[in-house]
Amino acid sequence: MQNDYILNAFQAYVDTIIPRTPGLAEVYGYIQYYGALDLQVDQFLLYNFEHVSMSSAELAALLLNAAAVQWLVNQGYEGRGSLDLLPPSDRLSAIMLLELQQMDPRLLSEEFLNDPGLMVMLTDTLLYYTLQGYYSEWAGYGTTRLNPPQERVLEYFPLSWEQVGYPGPSLGYRVLRTVDIS
Amino acid sequence: MNENYDADVIVIGAGGGGAVVAKELAEKGVKVLILEAGPWYGNAKWPNPNSEHGADASSNYEDLSIDILKKCFTDLENDMNDLVTGKLRWGPADRNRPPWTRKGGFVWQNAGVGGTTLHYFANSPRAFPQAINNIWPISYEELIPYYERVEGQLPVHEAPVTPKEEMFYYGAKKAGWQSGCGPNLTQPCYRQQYNAILEVNPRINDPDFDIQNNSGVGCTLRGHCVNGCHIGPTVEAVAKRSTLVSYIPRALATGNVQVRPNAFVIKILTVEDSERGERATGVIYKDTWTGASTQLNAKVVVMSAGGIETPRLWLNSQLPQNPWVGKGLTNHWFDTVSGIFDEKVVMDVLGVSDIWPYAGQNSAGRLDIPGLGVMITMGMSPGIFATLNYGTSSSGFSSLLTPNTEAAWNVEGLVAGEQLKEFMREYRRTLSLLLFIDDDVSQSNEVVLDPNQMDEYGYIPVIHYQPSEQDVAKREQIATYAAELLRAAGARTVTRANWPAELFIHIMSTMRIGYVVDTNCEAYQVKSLFIADNSVLYNGIGGPNPTLTTQAMATRTADKIWDIYFKQ
């Protein structure tokens, strides 16, 4: 399967979980505009899904698109669909069908029917990777971010850390308090 | 030592339990060989532990290298803790190879010398006496001298107070909870953690203290317990007392211990003894880099591979059937509840603008409620923080749920979209509480082998865990208490994650004392085979973090092994 198919699904997913937010930017400053697509978190998903013992990037993408089809069916539509072709405002509702395991098994490929835990595992993992990819230091690896882990070098201070006010790793903080709690 | 043996005792796993039993036996003169599946960080024989095989073994204290440890432990949360590629994952040293597979949920464990204590918070409370007395086959009083030995050895201290704990204690007091209690807890009580972290460097608040070039001893409140601590002038003086820096150095110093990392044990060897029945004689392990198999023989074998791998190894070794092998899993079924505070409130209570979840020890305050469970403060770097507070739930996305106006929290479930960014923007003024309950033992909660899927070390483990109705009620209750505490402290927005049951952190009681092992922790059905890890606990010890109790039990088991097999 083409990486494009997988990346389209992953891009639609990460953009739903951590979108660009012009509204927040207006209130709190421009740094708050950027979202998961700006940090290419879809590539983090692809890398990690491809580096487990049973590569599951394709299955995860199939699952996301099956959720889109399920959502369309639930709205009374028929036919084919994919997460990236749903309007952004409806994508979270489609993903919710996975979170709540409200999928019609007939819309799922064979792998999911043979392994009842697979959908739960992939659904949990998609979100875990998205939050890790965005809020950890990963994006700061810049041009080395898709290298093998031993060959990554921190090139930038991650934009997401700026958004949340995390100063980055430290050797110590002068924050000891003297409080009698007894 | 008998010349047919490779060691007097082989210990499988250099984690929270194995390192303890090894050090205690070695100090009595017993020759011990530890086999550890993961890498060794901070040893001159493995200057690049993730990219080169390095040596086969180390038995010399002088091999320990703080410089290598500092190079390996980068403080970066993805580099250290990513479940797929992290240095502290459950997988082989070679990070280009995939992690080891388990089915049935996420298991947050580390492979490596130190085991899961590499990233644990170092919380070291004792069990609740009421969860032991008249329930376990040994009494709480019998455990006390072993607790004291471990507490002295690690050592265990009262944790320091930083802004996040001060806010927690303020809320606990306002919510009506009592403080002022000793280590043997019988009543609800909030208190500073007893943890295995060296006391704070006494100069930490001194503006002239040079944090960047600090070569002193003591915690510096930098918030990287979970990402692997390396603060200290030598490996043995590192602030957070994982067994990598506490029991392993002491074990090496005896001259009686050899540790082989990158050695995954795949089989326990036994013989049928006409007088005593089946007895363990050794193990077969595979080198995780080369795949080469090696057989080793010893008088005694100790399984310390953890709550999942110990039963897995028993089953893959086709040791005798026992209806409780792998059964009775407890896991404390965790949850998180967090409060976001306005700056003015933080200023009024603490006199500073922020709670700073990333500053101070990852978890330094707790409220224990015997009969129900525990809540602890939890401050983390932003990736792990976002995942545990907003990205782990069985409720689905909060924005799509009908708000529950009866609940003590404003928001339940996964947080996504603009709301996630809005909440994360207030990360610095968020106080998170990690909750865990005293969950019931049930024989249907288990670790079994997948009947079909194997990896290079045998059939892979599958976990089944379903909380009881009582567990559900307990967790709702403690989540409500947590939300009320945060409200009492003045939180504006309180969120509750509602974690699914399939996330495993405190994996306990899968090889229970009294069922699989006798009161000496020797297997009923296989003589000379002992167990020293979380799996021998009879239950979830009432809710407290299990490591100290496992280490007390491992100390006791070492004494028993000595008495039965080596004392002249």
Coordinates of C-alpha atoms in Angstrom, one line a residue, chain B residues 188-445:
Chain B
P188 CA -6.5 7.8 56.0
C189 CA -3.6 10.2 55.9
Y190 CA -1.9 12.7 53.6
R191 CA 1.9 12.8 53.9
Q192 CA 5.2 13.4 52.2
Q193 CA 6.2 10.3 50.1
Y194 CA 8.6 7.9 51.6
N195 CA 10.8 7.6 48.6
A196 CA 14.1 6.1 47.6
I197 CA 15.6 9.4 46.5
L198 CA 18.6 10.9 48.2
E199 CA 17.8 14.0 50.2
V200 CA 17.9 17.3 48.4
N201 CA 21.2 19.0 48.0
P202 CA 21.2 21.4 50.9
R203 CA 22.4 24.3 48.8
I204 CA 19.7 23.9 46.1
N205 CA 18.0 27.3 46.9
D206 CA 21.2 29.1 47.3
P207 CA 21.6 31.5 44.3
D208 CA 25.4 30.9 44.4
F209 CA 25.0 27.2 44.1
D210 CA 26.2 26.2 40.6
I211 CA 23.5 23.8 39.3
Q212 CA 25.2 23.4 35.9
N213 CA 28.5 22.2 37.3
N214 CA 27.2 20.5 40.4
S215 CA 29.2 17.5 41.4
G216 CA 27.7 17.1 44.8
V217 CA 25.4 14.4 46.2
G218 CA 21.6 14.8 46.5
C219 CA 18.5 15.4 44.5
T220 CA 18.3 18.7 42.6
L221 CA 14.5 18.7 42.1
R222 CA 14.8 18.6 38.3
G223 CA 11.8 16.4 37.6
H224 CA 13.5 13.6 35.5
C225 CA 12.9 10.7 37.8
V226 CA 10.9 9.0 35.1
N227 CA 13.3 9.7 32.3
G228 CA 16.3 8.2 34.2
C229 CA 18.1 10.0 36.9
H230 CA 21.9 10.5 36.6
I231 CA 22.5 13.2 39.2
G232 CA 25.5 12.3 41.4
P233 CA 29.2 12.1 41.3
T234 CA 29.3 8.3 40.9
V235 CA 26.9 5.7 39.8
E236 CA 26.4 4.5 43.4
A237 CA 25.7 8.1 44.5
V238 CA 23.0 8.8 41.9
A239 CA 20.0 10.5 43.6
K240 CA 17.1 8.3 42.5
R241 CA 17.8 4.8 43.9
S242 CA 16.9 2.5 41.1
T243 CA 18.6 -0.9 41.8
L244 CA 21.0 0.1 39.0
V245 CA 22.6 2.6 41.4
S246 CA 21.8 1.0 44.8
Y247 CA 21.7 -2.7 45.0
I248 CA 23.7 -3.5 41.9
P249 CA 26.8 -1.5 42.9
R250 CA 26.7 -3.0 46.4
A251 CA 26.3 -6.5 44.9
L252 CA 29.4 -5.9 42.7
A253 CA 31.4 -4.6 45.6
T254 CA 31.1 -8.0 47.3
G255 CA 33.2 -9.6 44.5
N256 CA 30.7 -12.5 44.4
V257 CA 28.3 -11.3 41.7
Q258 CA 28.5 -11.3 37.9
V259 CA 25.8 -9.6 35.8
R260 CA 25.2 -10.5 32.1
P261 CA 23.0 -8.0 30.4
N262 CA 21.4 -8.8 26.9
A263 CA 20.7 -12.3 28.2
F264 CA 17.0 -13.4 27.9
V265 CA 16.2 -16.6 29.8
I266 CA 14.0 -18.9 27.7
K267 CA 13.9 -22.0 29.9
I268 CA 14.2 -23.2 33.4
L269 CA 16.0 -26.6 33.5
T270 CA 14.8 -29.2 36.0
V271 CA 15.5 -32.8 36.9
E272 CA 13.3 -35.3 38.7
D273 CA 14.9 -36.1 42.1
S274 CA 13.8 -39.5 43.5
E275 CA 13.8 -38.1 47.1
R276 CA 12.6 -34.5 46.7
G277 CA 10.7 -34.5 43.4
E278 CA 11.3 -32.0 40.6
R279 CA 14.1 -29.5 41.2
A280 CA 15.7 -26.7 39.2
T281 CA 19.2 -27.2 38.0
G282 CA 19.8 -24.2 35.7
V283 CA 18.6 -22.2 32.8
I284 CA 19.0 -21.6 29.0
Y285 CA 19.3 -18.0 27.9
K286 CA 19.7 -16.4 24.5
D287 CA 21.9 -13.5 23.7
T288 CA 19.6 -10.7 22.5
W289 CA 22.2 -9.4 20.0
T290 CA 23.4 -12.7 18.4
G291 CA 20.6 -15.1 19.3
A292 CA 23.2 -17.6 20.6
S293 CA 21.9 -20.0 23.3
T294 CA 23.9 -20.8 26.5
Q295 CA 23.1 -23.3 29.2
L296 CA 24.1 -22.5 32.8
N297 CA 23.8 -24.7 35.9
A298 CA 23.4 -23.7 39.6
K299 CA 22.3 -25.0 42.9
V300 CA 19.4 -22.5 43.1
V301 CA 17.5 -20.5 40.5
V302 CA 15.6 -17.3 41.4
M303 CA 13.0 -15.9 39.0
S304 CA 12.9 -12.1 39.2
A305 CA 11.6 -11.4 35.7
G306 CA 8.5 -9.4 36.8
G307 CA 4.8 -10.0 37.1
I308 CA 4.4 -11.0 33.4
E309 CA 7.7 -12.6 32.4
T310 CA 8.0 -14.8 35.5
P311 CA 4.7 -16.7 34.8
R312 CA 5.5 -16.6 31.1
L313 CA 8.9 -18.3 31.7
W314 CA 7.3 -20.9 34.0
L315 CA 4.7 -21.7 31.3
N316 CA 7.2 -21.7 28.4
S317 CA 9.5 -24.0 30.5
Q318 CA 6.6 -26.4 30.8
L319 CA 7.0 -26.5 34.6
P320 CA 4.3 -28.4 36.5
Q321 CA 0.7 -27.3 36.1
N322 CA -0.6 -25.1 38.9
P323 CA -4.0 -23.5 38.8
W324 CA -2.5 -20.2 40.1
V325 CA 0.5 -19.8 37.8
G326 CA -0.1 -16.5 36.0
K327 CA -3.5 -16.1 37.9
G328 CA -4.7 -13.5 40.4
L329 CA -3.2 -10.5 38.7
T330 CA -3.7 -7.2 40.5
N331 CA -2.8 -3.9 38.9
H332 CA -4.3 -1.1 41.1
W333 CA -6.3 0.0 38.0
F334 CA -5.0 3.6 37.8
D335 CA -6.7 6.9 36.9
T336 CA -5.7 10.6 36.8
V337 CA -7.6 13.6 38.0
S338 CA -6.1 17.1 37.4
G339 CA -6.9 20.6 38.4
I340 CA -6.1 23.8 36.4
F341 CA -5.6 26.9 38.6
D342 CA -5.9 30.6 37.9
E343 CA -2.7 32.5 38.4
K344 CA -4.3 34.6 41.2
V345 CA -5.2 31.5 43.2
V346 CA -1.7 30.0 42.8
M347 CA -0.3 33.3 43.9
D348 CA -2.5 33.6 46.9
V349 CA -1.7 30.0 48.1
L350 CA 2.0 29.6 47.1
G351 CA 3.2 33.2 46.6
V352 CA 4.5 32.3 43.1
S353 CA 2.8 32.3 39.8
D354 CA 3.0 28.7 38.8
I355 CA 2.7 25.1 40.1
W356 CA 5.5 24.0 37.7
P357 CA 4.6 20.3 37.1
Y358 CA 8.1 19.7 35.7
A359 CA 9.9 20.9 38.8
G360 CA 10.6 18.8 41.8
Q361 CA 10.4 15.1 42.1
N362 CA 7.9 13.5 39.8
S363 CA 5.8 12.4 42.8
A364 CA 6.5 13.6 46.3
G365 CA 3.2 13.8 48.0
R366 CA 0.5 11.2 48.8
L367 CA -2.9 10.6 50.4
D368 CA -3.4 7.0 51.5
I369 CA -6.9 5.7 52.2
P370 CA -6.7 2.1 53.6
G371 CA -9.5 0.0 52.2
L372 CA -9.8 2.2 49.1
G373 CA -6.5 3.1 47.6
V374 CA -4.0 5.9 47.1
M375 CA -3.6 9.3 45.3
I376 CA -0.2 10.8 44.6
T377 CA 1.0 14.0 43.1
M378 CA 2.4 13.5 39.6
G379 CA 4.4 16.2 37.7
M380 CA 5.9 15.2 34.4
S381 CA 7.4 16.7 31.2
P382 CA 4.7 17.7 28.7
G383 CA 4.6 14.6 26.4
I384 CA 4.0 12.1 29.2
F385 CA 1.8 14.7 31.0
A386 CA -0.5 15.1 28.0
T387 CA -0.7 11.4 27.4
L388 CA -1.5 10.4 31.0
N389 CA -3.9 13.3 31.7
Y390 CA -5.7 13.9 28.5
G391 CA -4.9 11.0 26.2
T392 CA -5.8 7.9 28.2
S393 CA -9.5 7.1 28.7
S394 CA -12.2 4.6 28.1
S395 CA -14.9 7.3 28.0
G396 CA -14.2 8.7 24.5
F397 CA -13.7 12.3 23.7
S398 CA -15.1 14.7 26.4
S399 CA -16.3 17.2 23.9
L400 CA -18.7 14.7 22.4
L401 CA -20.1 13.4 25.7
T402 CA -23.1 14.8 27.5
P403 CA -21.7 16.6 30.5
N404 CA -22.4 14.9 33.8
T405 CA -23.5 17.7 36.0
E406 CA -23.5 15.4 39.1
A407 CA -19.8 14.6 38.8
A408 CA -17.2 16.3 40.9
W409 CA -15.1 17.1 37.8
N410 CA -15.9 19.4 34.9
V411 CA -14.5 17.3 32.1
E412 CA -14.2 13.5 31.7
G413 CA -12.4 11.6 29.0
L414 CA -10.1 12.3 26.2
V415 CA -9.3 15.9 25.5
A416 CA -8.7 16.9 21.8
G417 CA -8.8 19.8 19.4
E418 CA -8.7 23.4 20.6
Q419 CA -9.6 22.3 24.2
L420 CA -6.5 20.2 24.4
K421 CA -4.3 23.1 23.4
E422 CA -6.1 25.4 25.7
F423 CA -5.6 23.0 28.6
M424 CA -1.9 22.4 27.7
R425 CA -1.4 26.1 27.5
E426 CA -2.1 26.1 31.2
Y427 CA 0.3 23.2 31.8
R428 CA 2.4 25.3 34.2
R429 CA -0.6 25.8 36.5
T430 CA -2.0 22.3 36.4
L431 CA -1.8 19.9 39.4
S432 CA -2.1 16.3 38.4
L433 CA -3.0 13.4 40.7
L434 CA -2.4 9.8 39.9
L435 CA -4.9 7.5 41.6
F436 CA -4.8 3.8 42.2
I437 CA -7.1 1.4 44.0
D438 CA -6.9 -1.6 46.2
D439 CA -8.2 -4.0 43.5
D440 CA -9.5 -7.5 44.2
V441 CA -7.6 -10.7 43.4
S442 CA -9.5 -12.7 40.9
Q443 CA -8.3 -16.0 39.3
S444 CA -9.7 -14.9 36.0
N445 CA -7.3 -11.9 35.9

